[in-house]
XYZ file of C-alpha atoms in Angstrom:
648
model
C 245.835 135.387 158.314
C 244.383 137.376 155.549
C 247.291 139.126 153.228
C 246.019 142.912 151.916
C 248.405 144.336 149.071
C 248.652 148.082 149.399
C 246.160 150.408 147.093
C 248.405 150.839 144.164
C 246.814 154.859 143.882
C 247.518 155.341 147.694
C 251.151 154.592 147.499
C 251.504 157.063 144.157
C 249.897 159.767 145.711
C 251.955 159.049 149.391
C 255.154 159.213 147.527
C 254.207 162.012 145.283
C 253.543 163.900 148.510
C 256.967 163.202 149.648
C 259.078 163.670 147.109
C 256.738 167.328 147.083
C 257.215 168.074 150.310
C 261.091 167.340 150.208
C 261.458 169.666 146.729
C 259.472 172.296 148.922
C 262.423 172.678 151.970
C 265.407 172.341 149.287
C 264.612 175.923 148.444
C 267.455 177.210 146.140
C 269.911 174.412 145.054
C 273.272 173.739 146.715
C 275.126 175.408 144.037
C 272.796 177.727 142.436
C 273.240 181.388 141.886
C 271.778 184.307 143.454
C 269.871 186.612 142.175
C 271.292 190.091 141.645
C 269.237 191.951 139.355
C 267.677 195.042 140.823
C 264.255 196.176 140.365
C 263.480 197.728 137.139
C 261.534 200.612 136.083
C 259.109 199.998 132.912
C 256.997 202.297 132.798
C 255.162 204.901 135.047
C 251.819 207.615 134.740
C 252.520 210.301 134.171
C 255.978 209.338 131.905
C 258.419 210.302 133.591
C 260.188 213.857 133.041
C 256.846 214.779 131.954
C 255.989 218.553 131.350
C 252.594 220.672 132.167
C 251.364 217.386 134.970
C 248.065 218.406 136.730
C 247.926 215.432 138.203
C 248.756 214.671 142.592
C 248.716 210.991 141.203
C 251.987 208.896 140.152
C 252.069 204.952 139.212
C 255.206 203.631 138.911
C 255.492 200.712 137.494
C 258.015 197.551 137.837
C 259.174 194.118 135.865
C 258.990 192.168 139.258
C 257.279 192.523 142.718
C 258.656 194.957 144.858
C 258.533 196.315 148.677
C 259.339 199.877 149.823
C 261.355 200.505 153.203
C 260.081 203.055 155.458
C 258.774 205.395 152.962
C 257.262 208.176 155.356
C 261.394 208.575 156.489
C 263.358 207.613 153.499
C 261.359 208.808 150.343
C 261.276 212.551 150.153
C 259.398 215.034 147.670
C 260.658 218.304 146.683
C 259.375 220.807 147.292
C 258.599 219.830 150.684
C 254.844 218.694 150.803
C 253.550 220.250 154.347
C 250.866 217.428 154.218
C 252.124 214.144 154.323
C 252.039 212.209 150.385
C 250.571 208.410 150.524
C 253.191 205.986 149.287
C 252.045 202.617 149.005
C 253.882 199.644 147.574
C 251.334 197.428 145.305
C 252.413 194.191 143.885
C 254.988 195.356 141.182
C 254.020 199.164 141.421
C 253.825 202.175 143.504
C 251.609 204.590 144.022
C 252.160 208.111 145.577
C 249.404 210.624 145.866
C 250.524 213.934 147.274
C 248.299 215.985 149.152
C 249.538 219.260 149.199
C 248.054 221.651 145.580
C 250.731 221.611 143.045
C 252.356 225.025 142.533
C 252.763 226.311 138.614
C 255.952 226.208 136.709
C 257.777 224.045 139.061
C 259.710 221.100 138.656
C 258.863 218.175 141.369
C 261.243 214.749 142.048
C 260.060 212.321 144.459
C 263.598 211.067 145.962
C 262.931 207.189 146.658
C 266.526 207.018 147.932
C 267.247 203.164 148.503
C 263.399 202.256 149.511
C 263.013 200.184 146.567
C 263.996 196.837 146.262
C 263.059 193.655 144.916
C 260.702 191.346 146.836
C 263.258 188.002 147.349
C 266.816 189.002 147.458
C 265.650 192.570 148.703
C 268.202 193.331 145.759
C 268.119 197.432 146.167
C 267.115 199.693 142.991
C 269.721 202.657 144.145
C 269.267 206.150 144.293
C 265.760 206.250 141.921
C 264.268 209.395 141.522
C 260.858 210.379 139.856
C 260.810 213.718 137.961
C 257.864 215.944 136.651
C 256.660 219.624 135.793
C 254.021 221.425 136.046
C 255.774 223.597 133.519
C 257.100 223.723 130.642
C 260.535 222.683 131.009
C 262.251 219.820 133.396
C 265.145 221.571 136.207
C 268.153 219.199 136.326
C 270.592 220.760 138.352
C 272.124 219.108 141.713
C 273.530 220.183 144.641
C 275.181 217.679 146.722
C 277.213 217.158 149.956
C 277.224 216.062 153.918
C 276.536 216.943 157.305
C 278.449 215.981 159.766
C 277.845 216.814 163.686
C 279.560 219.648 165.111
C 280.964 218.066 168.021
C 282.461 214.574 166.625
C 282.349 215.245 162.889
C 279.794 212.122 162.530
C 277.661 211.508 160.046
C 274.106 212.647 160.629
C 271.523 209.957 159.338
C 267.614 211.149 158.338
C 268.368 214.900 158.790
C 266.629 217.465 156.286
C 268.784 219.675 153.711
C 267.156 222.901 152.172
C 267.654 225.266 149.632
C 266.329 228.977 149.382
C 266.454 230.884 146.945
C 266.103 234.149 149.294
C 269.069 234.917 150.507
C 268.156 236.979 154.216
C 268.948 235.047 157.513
C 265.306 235.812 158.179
C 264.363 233.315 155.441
C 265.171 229.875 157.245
C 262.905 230.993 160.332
C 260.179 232.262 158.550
C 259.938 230.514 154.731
C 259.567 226.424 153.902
C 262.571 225.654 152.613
C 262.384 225.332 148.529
C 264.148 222.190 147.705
C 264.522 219.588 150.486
C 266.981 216.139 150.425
C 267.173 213.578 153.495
C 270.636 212.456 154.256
C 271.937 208.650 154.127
C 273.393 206.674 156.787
C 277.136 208.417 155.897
C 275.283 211.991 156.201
C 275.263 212.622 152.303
C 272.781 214.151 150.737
C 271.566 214.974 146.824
C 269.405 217.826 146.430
C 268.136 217.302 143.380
C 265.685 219.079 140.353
C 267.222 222.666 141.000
C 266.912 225.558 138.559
C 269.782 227.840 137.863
C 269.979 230.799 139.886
C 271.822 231.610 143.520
C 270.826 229.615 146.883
C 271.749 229.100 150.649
C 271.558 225.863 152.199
C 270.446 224.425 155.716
C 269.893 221.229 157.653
C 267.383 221.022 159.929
C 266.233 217.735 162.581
C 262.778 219.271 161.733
C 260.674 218.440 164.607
C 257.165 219.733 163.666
C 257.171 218.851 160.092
C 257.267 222.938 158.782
C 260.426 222.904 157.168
C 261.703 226.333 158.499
C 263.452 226.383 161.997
C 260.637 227.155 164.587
C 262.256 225.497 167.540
C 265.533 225.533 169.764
C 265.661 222.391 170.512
C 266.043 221.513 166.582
C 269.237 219.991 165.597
C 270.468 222.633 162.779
C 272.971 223.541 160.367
C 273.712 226.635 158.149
C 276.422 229.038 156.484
C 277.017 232.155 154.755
C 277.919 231.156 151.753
C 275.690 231.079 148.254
C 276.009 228.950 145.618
C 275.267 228.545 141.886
C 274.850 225.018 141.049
C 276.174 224.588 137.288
C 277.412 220.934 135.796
C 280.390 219.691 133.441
C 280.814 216.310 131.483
C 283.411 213.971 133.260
C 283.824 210.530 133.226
C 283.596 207.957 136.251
C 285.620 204.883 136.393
C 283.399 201.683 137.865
C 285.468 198.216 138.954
C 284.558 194.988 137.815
C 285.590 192.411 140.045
C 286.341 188.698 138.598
C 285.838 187.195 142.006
C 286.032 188.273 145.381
C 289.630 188.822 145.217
C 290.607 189.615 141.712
C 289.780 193.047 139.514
C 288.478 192.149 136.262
C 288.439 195.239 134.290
C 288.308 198.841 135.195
C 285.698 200.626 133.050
C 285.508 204.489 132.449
C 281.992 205.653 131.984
C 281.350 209.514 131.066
C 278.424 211.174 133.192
C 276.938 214.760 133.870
C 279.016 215.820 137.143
C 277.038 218.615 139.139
C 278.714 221.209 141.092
C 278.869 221.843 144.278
C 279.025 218.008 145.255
C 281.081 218.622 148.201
C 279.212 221.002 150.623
C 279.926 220.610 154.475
C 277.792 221.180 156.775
C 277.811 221.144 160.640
C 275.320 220.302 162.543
C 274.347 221.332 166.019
C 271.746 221.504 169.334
C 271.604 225.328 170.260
C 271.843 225.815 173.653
C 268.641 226.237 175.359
C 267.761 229.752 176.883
C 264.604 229.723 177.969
C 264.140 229.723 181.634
C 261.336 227.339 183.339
C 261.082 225.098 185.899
C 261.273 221.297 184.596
C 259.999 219.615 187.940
C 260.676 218.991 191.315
C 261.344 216.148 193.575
C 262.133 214.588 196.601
C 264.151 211.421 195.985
C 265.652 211.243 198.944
C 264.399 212.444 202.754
C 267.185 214.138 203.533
C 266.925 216.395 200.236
C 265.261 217.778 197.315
C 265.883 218.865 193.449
C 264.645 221.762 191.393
C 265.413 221.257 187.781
C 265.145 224.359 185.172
C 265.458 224.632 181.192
C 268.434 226.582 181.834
C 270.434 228.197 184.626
C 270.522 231.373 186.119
C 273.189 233.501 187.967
C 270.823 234.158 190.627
C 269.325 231.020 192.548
C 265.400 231.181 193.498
C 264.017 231.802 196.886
C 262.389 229.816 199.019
C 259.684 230.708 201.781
C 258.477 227.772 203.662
C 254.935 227.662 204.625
C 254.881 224.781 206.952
C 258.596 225.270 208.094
C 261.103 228.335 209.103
C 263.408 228.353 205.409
C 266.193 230.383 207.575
C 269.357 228.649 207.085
C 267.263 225.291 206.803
C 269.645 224.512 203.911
C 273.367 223.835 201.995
C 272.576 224.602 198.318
C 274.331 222.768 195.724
C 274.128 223.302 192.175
C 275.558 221.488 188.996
C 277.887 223.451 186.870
C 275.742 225.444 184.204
C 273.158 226.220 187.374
C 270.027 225.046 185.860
C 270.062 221.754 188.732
C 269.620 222.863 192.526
C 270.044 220.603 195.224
C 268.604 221.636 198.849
C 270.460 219.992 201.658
C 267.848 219.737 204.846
C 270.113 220.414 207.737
C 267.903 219.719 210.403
C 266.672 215.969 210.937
C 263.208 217.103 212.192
C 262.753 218.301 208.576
C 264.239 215.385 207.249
C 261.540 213.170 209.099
C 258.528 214.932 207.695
C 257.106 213.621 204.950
C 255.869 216.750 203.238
C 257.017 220.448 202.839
C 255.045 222.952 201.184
C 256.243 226.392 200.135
C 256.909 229.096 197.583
C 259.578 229.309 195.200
C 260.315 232.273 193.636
C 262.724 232.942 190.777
C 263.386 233.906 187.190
C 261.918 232.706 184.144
C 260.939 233.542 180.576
C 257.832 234.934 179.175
C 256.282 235.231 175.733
C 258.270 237.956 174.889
C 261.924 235.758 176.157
C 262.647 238.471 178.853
C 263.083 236.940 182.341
C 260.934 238.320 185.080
C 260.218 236.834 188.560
C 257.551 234.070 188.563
C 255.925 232.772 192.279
C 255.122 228.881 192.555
C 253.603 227.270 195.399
C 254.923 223.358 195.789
C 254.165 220.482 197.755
C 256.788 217.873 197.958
C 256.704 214.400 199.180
C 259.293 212.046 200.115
C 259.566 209.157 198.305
C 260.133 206.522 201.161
C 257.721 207.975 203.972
C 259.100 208.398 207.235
C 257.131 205.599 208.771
C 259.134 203.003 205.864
C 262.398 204.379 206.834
C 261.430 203.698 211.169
C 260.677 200.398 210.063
C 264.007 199.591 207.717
C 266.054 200.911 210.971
C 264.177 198.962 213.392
C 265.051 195.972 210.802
C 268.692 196.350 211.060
C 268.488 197.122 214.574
C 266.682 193.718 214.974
C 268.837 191.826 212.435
C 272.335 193.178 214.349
C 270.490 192.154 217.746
C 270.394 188.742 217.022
C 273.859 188.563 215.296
C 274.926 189.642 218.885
C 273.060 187.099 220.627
C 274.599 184.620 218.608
C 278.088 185.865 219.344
C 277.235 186.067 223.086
C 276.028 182.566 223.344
C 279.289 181.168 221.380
C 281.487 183.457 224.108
C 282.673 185.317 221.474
C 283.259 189.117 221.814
C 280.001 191.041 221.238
C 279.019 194.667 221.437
C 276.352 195.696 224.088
C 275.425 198.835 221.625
C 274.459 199.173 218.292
C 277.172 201.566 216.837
C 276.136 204.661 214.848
C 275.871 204.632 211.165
C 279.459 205.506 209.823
C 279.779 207.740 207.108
C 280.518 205.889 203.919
C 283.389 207.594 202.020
C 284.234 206.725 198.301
C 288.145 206.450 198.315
C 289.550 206.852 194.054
C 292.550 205.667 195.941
C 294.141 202.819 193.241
C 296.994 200.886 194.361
C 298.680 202.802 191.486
C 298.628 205.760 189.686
C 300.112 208.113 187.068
C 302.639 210.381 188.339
C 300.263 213.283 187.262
C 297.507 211.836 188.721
C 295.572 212.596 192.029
C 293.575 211.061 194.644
C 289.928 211.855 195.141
C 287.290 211.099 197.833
C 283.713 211.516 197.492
C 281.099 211.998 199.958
C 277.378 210.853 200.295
C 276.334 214.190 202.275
C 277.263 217.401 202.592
C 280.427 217.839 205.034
C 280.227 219.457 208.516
C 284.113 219.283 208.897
C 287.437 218.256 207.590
C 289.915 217.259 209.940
C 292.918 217.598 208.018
C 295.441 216.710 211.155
C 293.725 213.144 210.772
C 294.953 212.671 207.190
C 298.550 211.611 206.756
C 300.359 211.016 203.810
C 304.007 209.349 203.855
C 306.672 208.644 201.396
C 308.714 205.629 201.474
C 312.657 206.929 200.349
C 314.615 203.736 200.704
C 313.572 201.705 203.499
C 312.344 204.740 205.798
C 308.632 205.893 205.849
C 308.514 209.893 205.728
C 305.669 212.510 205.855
C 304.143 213.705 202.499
C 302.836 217.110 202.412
C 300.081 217.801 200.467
C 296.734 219.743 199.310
C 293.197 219.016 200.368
C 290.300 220.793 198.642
C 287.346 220.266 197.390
C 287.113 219.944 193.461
C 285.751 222.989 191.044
C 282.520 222.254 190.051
C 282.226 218.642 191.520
C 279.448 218.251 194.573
C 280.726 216.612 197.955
C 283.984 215.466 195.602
C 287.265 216.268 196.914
C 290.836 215.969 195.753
C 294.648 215.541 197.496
C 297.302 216.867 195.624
C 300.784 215.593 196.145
C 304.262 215.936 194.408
C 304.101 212.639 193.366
C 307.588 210.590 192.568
C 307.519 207.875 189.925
C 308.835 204.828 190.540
C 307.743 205.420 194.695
C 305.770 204.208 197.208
C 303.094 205.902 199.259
C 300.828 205.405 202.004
C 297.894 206.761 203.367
C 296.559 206.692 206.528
C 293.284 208.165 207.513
C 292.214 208.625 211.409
C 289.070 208.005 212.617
C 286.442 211.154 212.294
C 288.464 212.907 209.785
C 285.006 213.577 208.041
C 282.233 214.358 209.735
C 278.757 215.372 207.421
C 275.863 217.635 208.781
C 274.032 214.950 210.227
C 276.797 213.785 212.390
C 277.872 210.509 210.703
C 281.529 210.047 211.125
C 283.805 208.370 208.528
C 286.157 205.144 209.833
C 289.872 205.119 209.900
C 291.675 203.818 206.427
C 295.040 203.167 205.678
C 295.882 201.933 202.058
C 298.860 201.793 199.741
C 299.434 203.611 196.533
C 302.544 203.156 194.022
C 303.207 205.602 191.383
C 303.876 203.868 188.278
C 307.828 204.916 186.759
C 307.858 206.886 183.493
C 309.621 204.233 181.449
C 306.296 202.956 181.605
C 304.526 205.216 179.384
C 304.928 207.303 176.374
C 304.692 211.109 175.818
C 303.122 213.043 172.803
C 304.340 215.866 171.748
C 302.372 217.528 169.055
C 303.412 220.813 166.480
C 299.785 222.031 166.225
C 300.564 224.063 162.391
C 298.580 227.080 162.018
C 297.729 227.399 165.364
C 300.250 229.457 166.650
C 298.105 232.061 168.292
C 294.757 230.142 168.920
C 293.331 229.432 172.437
C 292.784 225.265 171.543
C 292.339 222.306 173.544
C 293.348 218.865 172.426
C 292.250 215.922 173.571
C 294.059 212.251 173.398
C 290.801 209.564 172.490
C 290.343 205.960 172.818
C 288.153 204.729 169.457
C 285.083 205.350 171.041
C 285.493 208.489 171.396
C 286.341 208.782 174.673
C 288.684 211.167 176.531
C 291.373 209.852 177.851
C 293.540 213.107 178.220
C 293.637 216.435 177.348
C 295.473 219.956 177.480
C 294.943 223.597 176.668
C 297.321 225.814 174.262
C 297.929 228.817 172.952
C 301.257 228.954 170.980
C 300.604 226.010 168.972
C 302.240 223.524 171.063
C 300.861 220.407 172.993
C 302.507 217.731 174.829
C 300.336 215.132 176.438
C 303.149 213.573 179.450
C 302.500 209.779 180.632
C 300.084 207.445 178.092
C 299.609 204.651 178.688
C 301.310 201.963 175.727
C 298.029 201.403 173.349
C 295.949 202.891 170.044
C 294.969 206.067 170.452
C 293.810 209.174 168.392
C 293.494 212.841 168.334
C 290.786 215.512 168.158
C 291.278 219.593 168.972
C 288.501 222.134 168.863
C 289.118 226.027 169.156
C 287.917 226.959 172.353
C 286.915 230.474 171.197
C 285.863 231.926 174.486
C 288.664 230.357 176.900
C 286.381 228.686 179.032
C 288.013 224.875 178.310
C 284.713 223.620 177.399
C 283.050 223.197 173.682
C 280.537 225.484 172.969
C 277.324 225.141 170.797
C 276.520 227.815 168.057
C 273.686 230.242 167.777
C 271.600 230.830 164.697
C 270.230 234.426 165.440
C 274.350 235.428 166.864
C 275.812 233.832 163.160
C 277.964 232.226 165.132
C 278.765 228.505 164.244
C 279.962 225.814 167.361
C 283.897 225.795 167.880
C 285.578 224.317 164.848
C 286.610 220.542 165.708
C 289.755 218.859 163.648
C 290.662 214.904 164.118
C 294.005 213.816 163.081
C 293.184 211.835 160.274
C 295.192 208.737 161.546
C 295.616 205.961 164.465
C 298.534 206.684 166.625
C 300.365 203.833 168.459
C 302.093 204.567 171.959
C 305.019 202.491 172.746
C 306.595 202.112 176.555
C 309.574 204.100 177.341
C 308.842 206.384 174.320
C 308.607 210.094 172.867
C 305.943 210.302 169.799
C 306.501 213.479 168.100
C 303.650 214.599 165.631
C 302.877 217.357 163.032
C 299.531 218.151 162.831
C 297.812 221.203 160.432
C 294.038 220.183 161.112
C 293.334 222.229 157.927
C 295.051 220.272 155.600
C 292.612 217.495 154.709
C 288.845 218.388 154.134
C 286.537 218.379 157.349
C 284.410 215.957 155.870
C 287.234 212.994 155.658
C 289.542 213.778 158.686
C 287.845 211.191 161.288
C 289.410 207.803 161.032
C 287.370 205.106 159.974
C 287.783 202.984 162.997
C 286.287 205.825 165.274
C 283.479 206.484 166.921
C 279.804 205.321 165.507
C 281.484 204.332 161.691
C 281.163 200.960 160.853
C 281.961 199.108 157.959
C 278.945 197.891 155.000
C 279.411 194.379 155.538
C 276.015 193.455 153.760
C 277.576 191.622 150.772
C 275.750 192.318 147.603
C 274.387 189.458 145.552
C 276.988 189.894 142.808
C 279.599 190.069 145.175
C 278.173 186.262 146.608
C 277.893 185.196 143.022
C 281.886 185.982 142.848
C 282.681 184.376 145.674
C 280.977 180.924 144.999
C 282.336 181.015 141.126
C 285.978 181.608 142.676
C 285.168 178.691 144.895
C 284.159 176.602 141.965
C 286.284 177.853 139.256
C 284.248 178.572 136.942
C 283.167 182.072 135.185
C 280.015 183.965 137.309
C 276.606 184.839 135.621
C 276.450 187.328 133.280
C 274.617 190.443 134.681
C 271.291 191.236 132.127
């Protein structure tokens, strides 16, 4: 056997590449601290705050490499550019060209927001913004506040704030707004570079990129008031935490405050009025859908040109009229796969006036008519042989396929509130109600008794009805249901049903009763909310008293809007009216409700500022839970016990 000894150079470099390759997946040491030094500015062309610029091209340049988030959404210049700006992130600088001509004498910022950050840790810069003239002079007034959505009072994210510095309505429909801002994720915003003088302010979703409100279906906000942004010297007071637990020192830092810094805006859809058809369809044979931009007090017209229209139908529509449903009554119409005709009705023209408008349409069912003979010969053939099977095990069997029952949707619980009722919905339009085939009965004691009781169909609810009863907590009811109590217009009859239902006793729940202050003489409905927002219950008012009767034990808060027109519904505002959406309050805290219990409240919804009523654990909020570098640095020097890096 010959004996080799290893290549004294091979080994070296194998180990070398090792003991490489093992440094290279350490990364940063077990131990080691973070970094948490932002991004800093060193220098940028022009200088920043420079006067009399001519040039569309900035460089700004940085002391480490950098990345920009989303610039196209987060960084904005003022005033608006109608052509997009160029932002690219280079290495340890950025460049922004703007497109748009630069206008004389006017100060320009390019609002970065929190874009910037460093390239590892992704530690952010903050709120940098670039400043220059084309004048002689630098503006440094700022306006600041939020917007908030009408409806829910939550923050709106990305949406565009304006100033103008002319004062008519006319102004935000036909001018580019002078000084723009984007709002953050909590719905603030900074407007920022603004000259003295007197200004109105908007928010606008802007859809088509003109800054000015050119469309309906643009979220928007607005009020009367003007303001004159001025400043004052004040001082801030910034924490310094030792660790993750423990405050280190509290230190009070004087600044330039700028006024306003607490403007409130609401922000809202208007409703749409213009009147044209959407589309139609044919989803199902046995009807069809016409959907329109809006609704309309009086329905279209229909002239069939392959079929007589004359009572051919049962309209339904849904509650603001701009959905139709058309019922086919007869089966023969059902079974064809196409109808053609003309539908006339209303709709708007260039000028927004409604005049009458002829279409012809052609509409095909979705599952043709030889698909659906084949599916029934299916089940025909399927509960055939189930028969067969029966027969030849000499069990009972039926000799006929029975007809199709018709399916009813029973909201029949085995319990229920004592103010709560018990619905049925149908699949198809009803032929008849056979209310002698219903029965209700009360159990008092030991002994069953008749119920009486309402049947009716429910206000603005398609083919859903509702019984009413006097209900009794703490009792038992049942309900029994013949045979072809329900029969729909194609002559599918519903099975008999019998089913219990207890009403829960009122030591079970707790009621709220609520001193609404201020309210005394104001039409308002309040509503009790889970933390999603949901509505759980709610009631109307007028003399500035609400009591919401059996809730359930659980968390729960509060929200009221004034319900301006009486109608029980929250309504949208209109720009060209002045008139802003029905005011919405939220009791500013969480409410628990306790079995067996009376909660009394008293609520003024105008005594905390709109802007801060919503509880933080409602709705879309949720807590920052990105922990800073600094903060991680804390945290491991508590868990070591020693001092954490000094910031440079």
């Amino acid at each position: 056997m010959t004996y080799h000894r290893p290549h004294t150079g091979l080994l070296v470099f194998v180990m070398a590449v090792v003991l490489f390759t093992a440094c290279a997946k350490m990364g940063r040491p077990d131990g080691g601290w973070f970094d948490e030094t932002p991004p800093h500015v060193i220098g940028s062309t022009p200088a920043d705050k420079s006067c009399g610029v001519k040039s569309r091209k900035v460089e700004i340049l940085f002391d480490e490499f950098i990345k920009i988030d989303n610039p196209s959404e987060k960084v904005v210049v003022s005033p608006p550019q109608l052509e997009q700006p160029e932002i690219k992130g280079q290495g340890k600088r950025i460049v922004v060209e703007l497109q748009d001509t630069l206008k004389d004498n006017i100060t320009y910022t390019i609002d970065f927001s929190d874009a910037i950050s460093d390239n590892n840790e992704g530690n952010p810069l903050g709120n940098y913004t670039y400043t220059f003239s084309t004048g002689d002079h630098i503006d440094t007034l700022e306006v600041a506040g939020h917007v908030l959505k009408a409806d829910n009072l939550e923050p709106v994210k990305g949406i565009l704030v304006g100033l103008y510095d002319d004062l008519a309505d006319s102004a935000f429909k036909t001018k580019p707004m002078l000084r723009v801002s984007r709002t953050d994720e909590d719905g603030r915003f900074v407007i920022k570079g603004v000259a003295e003088g007197s200004y109105r302010i908007y928010a606008l979703q802007d859809a088509d990129g003109n800054y000015m409100l050119s469309q309906k279906s643009e979220m928007l906000a607005f009020n009367n008031n003007t303001y004159q942004p001025t400043f004052k010297p004040d001082m801030r007071q910034d924490t310094i935490w030792r660790d993750s637990l423990h405050i280190a020192s509290i230190e009070r830092t004087p600044y330039t405050h700028f006024l306003p810094d607490n403007i409130t805006l609401l922000a809202f859809t208007e409703e749409l009025s213009d009147r044209y058809l959407l589309k139609a369809e044919r989803s199902e044979a046995e009807y069809f859908t016409l959907y329109f931009s809006h609704g309309d007090t009086s329905l279209p017209e229909i002239h069939g040109l392959d079929f007589d229209e004359k009572d051919a139908f049962i309209t339904e529509t849904s509650p603001r009229q701009d959905t139709i449903y058309y019922w086919l009554r007869d089966t023969a119409l059902v079974n064809r796969d196409t109808l053609r005709f003309e539908l006339s009705y209303l709709a708007t023209d260039t000028t927004g006036i409604l005049t009458p408008q002829t279409d012809t349409l052609e509409l095909f069912s979705r599952k043709p008519y030889a698909r659906r003979l084949k599916d029934k010969q299916e089940k025909y053939d399927k509960w055939k042989k189930k028969q067969e099977r029966l027969m030849k095990k000499g069990k009972p069997y039926q000799e006929e396929m029975p007809p199709e029952p018709l399916n009813v949707e029973y909201g029949v619980p085995s319990s229920i509130d004592p103010d709560q009722n018990l619905t049925f919905a149908f699949p198809y339009p009803l032929e008849r109600i056979d209310t002698a085939a219903i029965h209700l009965y009360e159990r008092i004691d030991t002994m069953w008794y008749r119920k009486p009781f309402l049947f009716g169909e429910m206000a603005g609810k398609n083919r859903k009805y509702t019984m009413v009863a006097e209900w009794v907590a703490g009792n038992e009811y049942s309900l029994e249901i013949d045979s072809m109590a329900f029969t729909d217009i194609y002559g599918r009859m519903s099975s008999p049903k019998k089913t219990g239902v207890k009403v829960r006793r009122t030591e079970e729940y707790c009621n709220l009763v609520l001193t609404l202050q201020g309210m005394a003489d104001t039409s308002v409905v309040v509503q009790l909310l889970s933390s999603g927002d949901k509505v759980i219950k709610e009631v109307f008012t007028t003399n500035g008293e609400a009591t919401i009767y059996y809730v359930k034990p659980g968390e729960y808060y509060l929200r009221m809007f004034v319900d301006s027109n009486g109608n029980g519904i929250w309504d949208t505002g209109c720009y060209d009216e002045g008139r802003q959406a029905e005011a919405v309050y939220y009791y500013p805290e969480k409410l628990e409700c306790r079995e067996n219990w009376e909660l009394r409240e008293s609520w003024n919804p105008t005594s905390k500022d709109i802007s801060r009523q919503k509880p933080s654990g409602m709705g879309n909020k949720k807590g920052n839970n990105k922990k800073t570098m600094s903060f991680r640095n804390a945290e491991r020097a508590r868990k070591l016990g020693v001092a954490p890096p000094e910031r440079r």
